Coordinates of C-alpha atoms and ligand atoms in Angstrom, one line a residue:
X1 CA 17.2 12.6 4.4
X2 CA 19.4 13.2 1.7
X3 CA 19.3 16.9 0.2
X4 CA 21.0 16.0 -3.3
X5 CA 18.0 13.4 -3.9
X6 CA 16.1 14.2 -7.2
X7 CA 12.4 13.8 -6.5
X8 CA 9.3 15.4 -9.2
X9 CA 7.9 18.6 -8.8
X10 CA 5.0 20.0 -11.4
X11 CA 6.9 18.7 -14.4
X12 CA 10.5 19.3 -12.8
X13 CA 13.3 17.4 -11.6
X14 CA 15.2 18.7 -8.7
X15 CA 16.6 18.4 -5.5
X16 CA 15.0 17.1 -2.8
X17 CA 16.3 20.6 -0.7
X18 CA 14.5 22.5 -3.8
X19 CA 11.6 21.3 -4.0
X20 CA 8.7 23.5 -1.9
X21 CA 5.3 24.1 -2.2
X22 CA 2.7 26.5 -0.7
X23 CA 1.3 26.3 2.8
X24 CA -1.5 26.7 1.1
X25 CA -1.3 23.4 -0.6
X26 CA -5.1 22.4 0.0
X27 CA -2.4 18.4 0.1
X28 CA -1.2 20.3 3.4
X29 CA -4.6 22.1 4.8
X30 CA -6.8 19.3 4.6
X31 CA -5.1 16.5 3.2
X32 CA -6.8 16.8 -0.2
X33 CA -4.9 14.5 -2.3
X34 CA -4.5 11.0 -3.2
X35 CA -0.9 9.1 -3.6
X36 CA 0.5 5.7 -4.8
X37 CA 3.4 3.7 -4.3
X38 CA 5.0 1.7 -7.0
X39 CA 7.7 -0.6 -6.5
X40 CA 10.4 -0.4 -8.5
X41 CA 12.3 -4.2 -9.4
X42 CA 15.2 -4.0 -11.6
X43 CA 14.2 -0.1 -11.9
X44 CA 11.2 -1.8 -13.6
X45 CA 8.0 -0.9 -12.2
X46 CA 5.9 -3.9 -11.2
X47 CA 2.4 -3.7 -11.5
X48 CA 2.5 0.0 -13.1
X49 CA -1.1 -0.4 -15.2
X50 CA -2.7 -1.7 -12.4
X51 CA -0.9 1.2 -9.7
X52 CA -2.1 4.1 -12.8
X53 CA -5.8 2.3 -12.4
X54 CA -6.2 2.5 -9.0
X55 CA -4.9 6.3 -8.8
X56 CA -7.5 7.2 -11.3
X57 CA -10.0 5.6 -9.2
X58 CA -8.9 8.0 -6.4
X59 CA -8.4 10.7 -8.4
X60 CA -12.4 10.2 -9.7
X61 CA -13.4 9.2 -5.7
X62 CA -12.1 12.6 -4.5
X63 CA -13.1 14.1 -8.2
X64 CA -10.3 15.7 -9.1
X65 CA -9.2 15.9 -12.6
X66 CA -6.1 13.5 -13.4
X67 CA -3.1 15.6 -14.3
X68 CA -1.4 13.1 -16.7
X69 CA -2.5 10.0 -18.6
X70 CA -1.0 6.8 -17.8
X71 CA 1.8 6.7 -20.9
X72 CA 2.6 10.6 -19.4
X73 CA 3.3 9.0 -16.0
X74 CA 4.7 6.4 -17.1
X75 CA 7.5 8.3 -18.9
X76 CA 7.5 10.5 -15.9
X77 CA 8.6 7.8 -13.5
X78 CA 11.1 6.2 -15.5
X79 CA 12.5 9.6 -16.2
X80 CA 12.8 9.8 -11.8
X81 CA 14.1 6.2 -11.4
X82 CA 16.9 7.0 -14.0
X83 CA 17.8 9.8 -12.0
X84 CA 17.8 7.6 -8.6
X85 CA 21.4 5.5 -7.6
X86 CA 19.1 2.0 -6.4
X87 CA 17.6 -0.6 -8.9
X88 CA 15.0 -1.4 -6.7
X89 CA 12.9 1.6 -5.6
X90 CA 9.6 2.4 -4.2
X91 CA 8.1 5.5 -6.0
X92 CA 5.9 7.6 -4.0
X93 CA 3.9 9.5 -5.7
X94 CA 1.0 12.0 -5.0
X95 CA -1.5 14.9 -6.6
X96 CA -3.4 17.3 -4.6
X97 CA -6.0 19.4 -5.1
X98 CA -3.0 22.5 -5.7
X99 CA -3.3 25.7 -3.8
X100 CA -5.9 28.3 -2.9
X101 CA -7.4 30.5 0.1
X102 CA -8.5 27.9 2.7
X103 CA -11.9 27.2 2.0
X104 CA -13.8 23.6 2.2
X105 CA -15.2 23.3 -1.3
X106 CA -13.0 22.7 -4.1
X107 CA -11.4 25.8 -5.7
X108 CA -12.3 26.8 -9.3
X109 CA -9.5 26.2 -12.1
X110 CA -6.9 25.4 -9.5
X111 CA -3.7 23.3 -10.9
X112 CA -3.3 20.2 -9.7
X113 CA 0.4 19.6 -7.4
X114 CA 2.4 16.9 -8.1
X115 CA 4.8 15.1 -6.5
X116 CA 6.9 12.5 -6.8
X117 CA 10.0 10.9 -5.2
X118 CA 12.0 7.3 -5.0
X119 CA 13.5 5.6 -1.8
X120 CA 15.4 2.7 -1.8
X121 CA 13.2 -0.2 -2.1
X122 CA 13.4 -1.7 1.5
X123 CA 11.9 -5.2 1.9
X124 CA 11.2 -7.0 4.7
X125 CA 14.0 -8.9 6.2
X126 CA 15.2 -12.7 6.3
X127 CA 14.5 -13.0 9.6
X128 CA 11.1 -11.3 9.6
X129 CA 10.3 -13.6 6.6
X130 CA 11.5 -16.8 8.2
X131 CA 10.1 -15.9 12.1
X132 CA 7.5 -14.1 10.8
X133 CA 6.4 -11.0 12.4
X134 CA 4.0 -9.4 15.3
X135 CA 0.6 -7.5 15.5
X136 CA -1.8 -6.4 17.3
X137 CA -5.5 -5.7 17.0
X138 CA -7.7 -3.0 16.9
X139 CA -11.2 -1.6 16.4
X140 CA -11.3 -0.4 12.8
X141 CA -12.6 3.8 13.5
X142 CA -11.5 4.9 10.2
X143 CA -13.8 6.3 7.6
X144 CA -16.2 4.5 5.0
X145 CA -13.7 5.2 1.9
X146 CA -10.7 3.1 3.1
X147 CA -10.9 2.0 -0.6
X148 CA -9.5 5.3 -2.0
X149 CA -6.2 6.1 -2.0
X150 CA -6.0 9.3 0.2
X151 CA -3.2 11.3 1.7
X152 CA -5.8 12.1 5.2
X153 CA -3.9 9.0 6.7
X154 CA -4.3 10.1 9.9
X155 CA -6.9 7.4 10.8
X156 CA -4.0 4.7 9.8
X157 CA -1.3 6.7 11.4
X158 CA -2.8 6.8 15.1
X159 CA -3.9 3.1 14.5
X160 CA 0.4 2.2 13.2
X161 CA 1.3 3.8 16.4
X162 CA -0.8 1.2 18.3
X163 CA 1.9 -1.5 16.5
X164 CA 4.9 0.7 17.3
X165 CA 4.1 1.3 20.7
X166 CA 4.4 -2.5 21.5
X167 CA 6.7 -3.0 19.3
X168 CA 4.7 -4.6 16.5
X169 CA 4.7 -4.6 12.8
X170 CA 1.1 -3.4 12.1
X171 CA -1.7 -3.2 13.8
X172 CA -4.9 -5.5 12.4
X173 CA -8.5 -4.2 12.1
X174 CA -11.7 -5.4 12.8
X175 CA -15.2 -3.6 11.7
X176 CA -18.2 -4.8 13.6
X177 CA -16.9 -8.3 13.7
X178 CA -14.9 -8.9 9.8
X179 CA -11.7 -8.4 9.2
X180 CA -10.9 -5.2 7.6
X181 CA -7.3 -4.8 6.8
X182 CA -3.9 -3.8 8.7
X183 CA -2.7 0.0 8.8
X184 CA -0.6 0.1 6.1
X185 CA -1.5 -3.1 4.1
X186 CA -4.2 -6.1 3.3
X187 CA -4.7 -8.9 5.5
X188 CA -5.3 -13.0 4.5
X189 CA -5.8 -16.0 6.3
X190 CA -5.4 -19.4 5.9
X191 CA -8.3 -21.6 6.5
X192 CA -8.2 -25.6 5.9
X193 CA -5.7 -25.0 3.2
X194 CA -8.0 -21.9 1.6
X195 CA -6.8 -18.2 1.4
X196 CA -9.7 -16.2 2.7
X197 CA -9.3 -12.8 1.5
X198 CA -12.0 -10.0 3.1
X199 CA -14.1 -8.5 0.0
X200 CA -13.0 -5.6 -2.0
X201 CA -15.7 -2.9 -0.8
X202 CA -15.0 0.4 0.6
X203 CA -13.5 -1.0 3.9
X204 CA -10.4 -1.7 2.9
X205 CA -7.7 -0.5 0.0
X206 CA -7.6 -2.8 -3.0
X207 CA -3.7 -3.8 -2.7
X208 CA -1.7 -4.7 -5.7
X209 CA -0.5 -7.0 -3.6
X210 CA -3.9 -8.6 -2.7
X211 CA -3.8 -9.5 -6.6
X212 CA -0.5 -10.7 -6.8
X213 CA -1.5 -13.3 -4.4
X214 CA -4.4 -14.2 -5.5
X215 CA -2.4 -15.0 -8.6
X216 CA 0.6 -16.5 -7.4
X217 CA -1.8 -18.4 -4.6
X218 CA -3.4 -19.7 -7.7
X219 CA -0.6 -20.2 -9.7
X220 CA 1.0 -22.5 -6.5
X221 CA -2.2 -24.4 -6.3
X222 CA -3.7 -22.5 -3.3
X223 CA -7.5 -22.1 -3.4
X224 CA -8.4 -18.0 -3.2
X225 CA -11.6 -17.5 -1.7
X226 CA -12.9 -13.6 -1.2
X227 CA -15.2 -13.2 1.1
X228 CA -15.7 -11.7 4.0
X229 CA -13.8 -13.4 7.1
X230 CA -14.8 -12.9 10.8
X231 CA -12.9 -11.9 13.9
X232 CA -13.1 -15.6 15.0
X233 CA -12.4 -16.9 12.1
X234 CA -9.1 -14.8 11.3
X235 CA -7.7 -15.1 15.4
X236 CA -8.3 -18.8 15.1
X237 CA -6.6 -18.7 11.1
X238 CA -4.4 -21.6 10.6
X239 CA -2.3 -18.7 9.2
X240 CA -2.2 -15.0 8.7
X241 CA -0.2 -12.6 6.3
X242 CA 0.4 -9.3 5.5
X243 CA 0.4 -8.0 2.3
X244 CA 1.9 -4.3 0.5
X245 CA 3.9 -3.1 -2.2
X246 CA 6.8 -2.9 0.5
X247 CA 6.2 -6.3 2.3
X248 CA 5.2 -8.6 -0.4
X249 CA 4.0 -11.1 1.8
X250 CA 4.6 -11.7 5.4
X251 CA 2.9 -14.1 7.9
X252 CA 2.0 -12.9 11.5
X253 CA 3.9 -15.8 13.9
X254 CA 2.6 -12.7 17.2
X255 CA -1.2 -11.4 17.5
X256 CA -1.4 -9.1 21.0
X257 CA 1.7 -10.4 22.5
X258 CA 0.7 -14.6 22.2
X259 CA 2.3 -17.2 19.9
X260 CA 0.2 -17.4 16.5
X261 CA -0.3 -19.8 14.5
X262 CA 2.0 -22.2 15.7
X263 CA 4.2 -19.3 16.0
X264 CA 6.2 -20.2 12.5
X265 CA 5.1 -18.8 8.8
X266 CA 3.1 -22.3 7.6
X267 CA 3.3 -24.2 4.8
X268 CA 0.8 -22.5 2.6
X269 CA 2.8 -18.7 3.0
X270 CA 5.7 -20.4 2.0
X271 CA 4.5 -21.6 -1.0
X272 CA 2.9 -18.7 -2.0
X273 CA 6.4 -16.4 -0.7
X274 CA 8.4 -18.6 -2.6
X275 CA 6.2 -17.9 -5.7
X276 CA 6.2 -14.3 -5.2
X277 CA 10.1 -14.2 -5.5
X278 CA 10.6 -16.3 -8.5
X279 CA 8.6 -13.9 -10.4
X280 CA 10.2 -11.0 -8.9
X281 CA 13.6 -12.3 -9.9
X282 CA 12.3 -13.0 -13.4
X283 CA 11.6 -9.1 -13.4
X284 CA 15.1 -8.0 -12.0
X285 CA 16.5 -10.6 -14.6
X286 CA 14.9 -9.1 -17.6
Ligands
PLP1 C1 -4.4 0.6 4.1 C2 -3.6 0.3 2.9 N1 -4.2 -1.4 2.7 C3 -3.6 -2.1 2.2 C4 -2.6 -1.8 1.5 C5 -1.7 -2.7 0.4 O1 -1.6 -1.9 -0.5 P1 -0.6 -2.3 -2.3 O2 -0.9 -3.7 -2.3 O3 -1.2 -1.9 -3.7 O4 0.5 -1.8 -1.3 C6 -1.7 -0.2 1.8 C7 -0.5 0.3 1.0 O5 0.0 0.7 1.7 C8 -2.2 0.3 2.6 O6 -2.0 1.4 2.8

């Protein structure tokens, strides 16, 4: 932790060590808030419009007014990004329902708390990209509004720990026999040269990288089909990928301790990953 790192709290830029909130903040008491993570390449936020649209959707989902318009968010994010030493960053922003006497129902007339920080973007290592990563599987036991990016992440935290306990990168989840997502990534599979992606319903987060991956796959001439994926189809797929803002796309090569999909990233992954890197390089150079 760098105490001097410049962060944003309620409209002010200040050192991390001075950013303080009340213990009565509903984000702390109830996890009553939403958040976003926006990757920044060459100091330019990637797909910011899409992240801000999802933020609005999450805020609507928890019935909290957006404290800023999209242009204002963009300005605040640029100001924060400008104060960091690295060009490639990950902006974390969260909005909670604010500080109030503890009571479950929404308080009246409370100002939301806005917190943002931006850290160096830590992307997968070359080895992770070239060799793929390990995952474990579990039954999805989270709530039924996984489409909202809320700070109440205990279900996801416990799922990720299952993976960490076994030295794996992620926990891939199934609900009622169908693939949902992983603890902090979307999951896509490849069968017969086609990417199969679970529908963006209330059981998964509508990933910005999922959409980018769809675009890059289609640009690379790979068919992309959105439909429910059964556990059986996932576990016997030719390839399985994780997608997220900080993982980009990663191939799964070990599943529940056994080699998966030949134990190496597949050819479809390599094509789509190359497309992703080309787009990123052009952003970094712009
Ligand atoms: C549960 C979950 N699903 C999917 C994703 C991927 O979303 P994105 O591509 O927008 O980062 C995330 C990102 O952190 C996540 O937490």
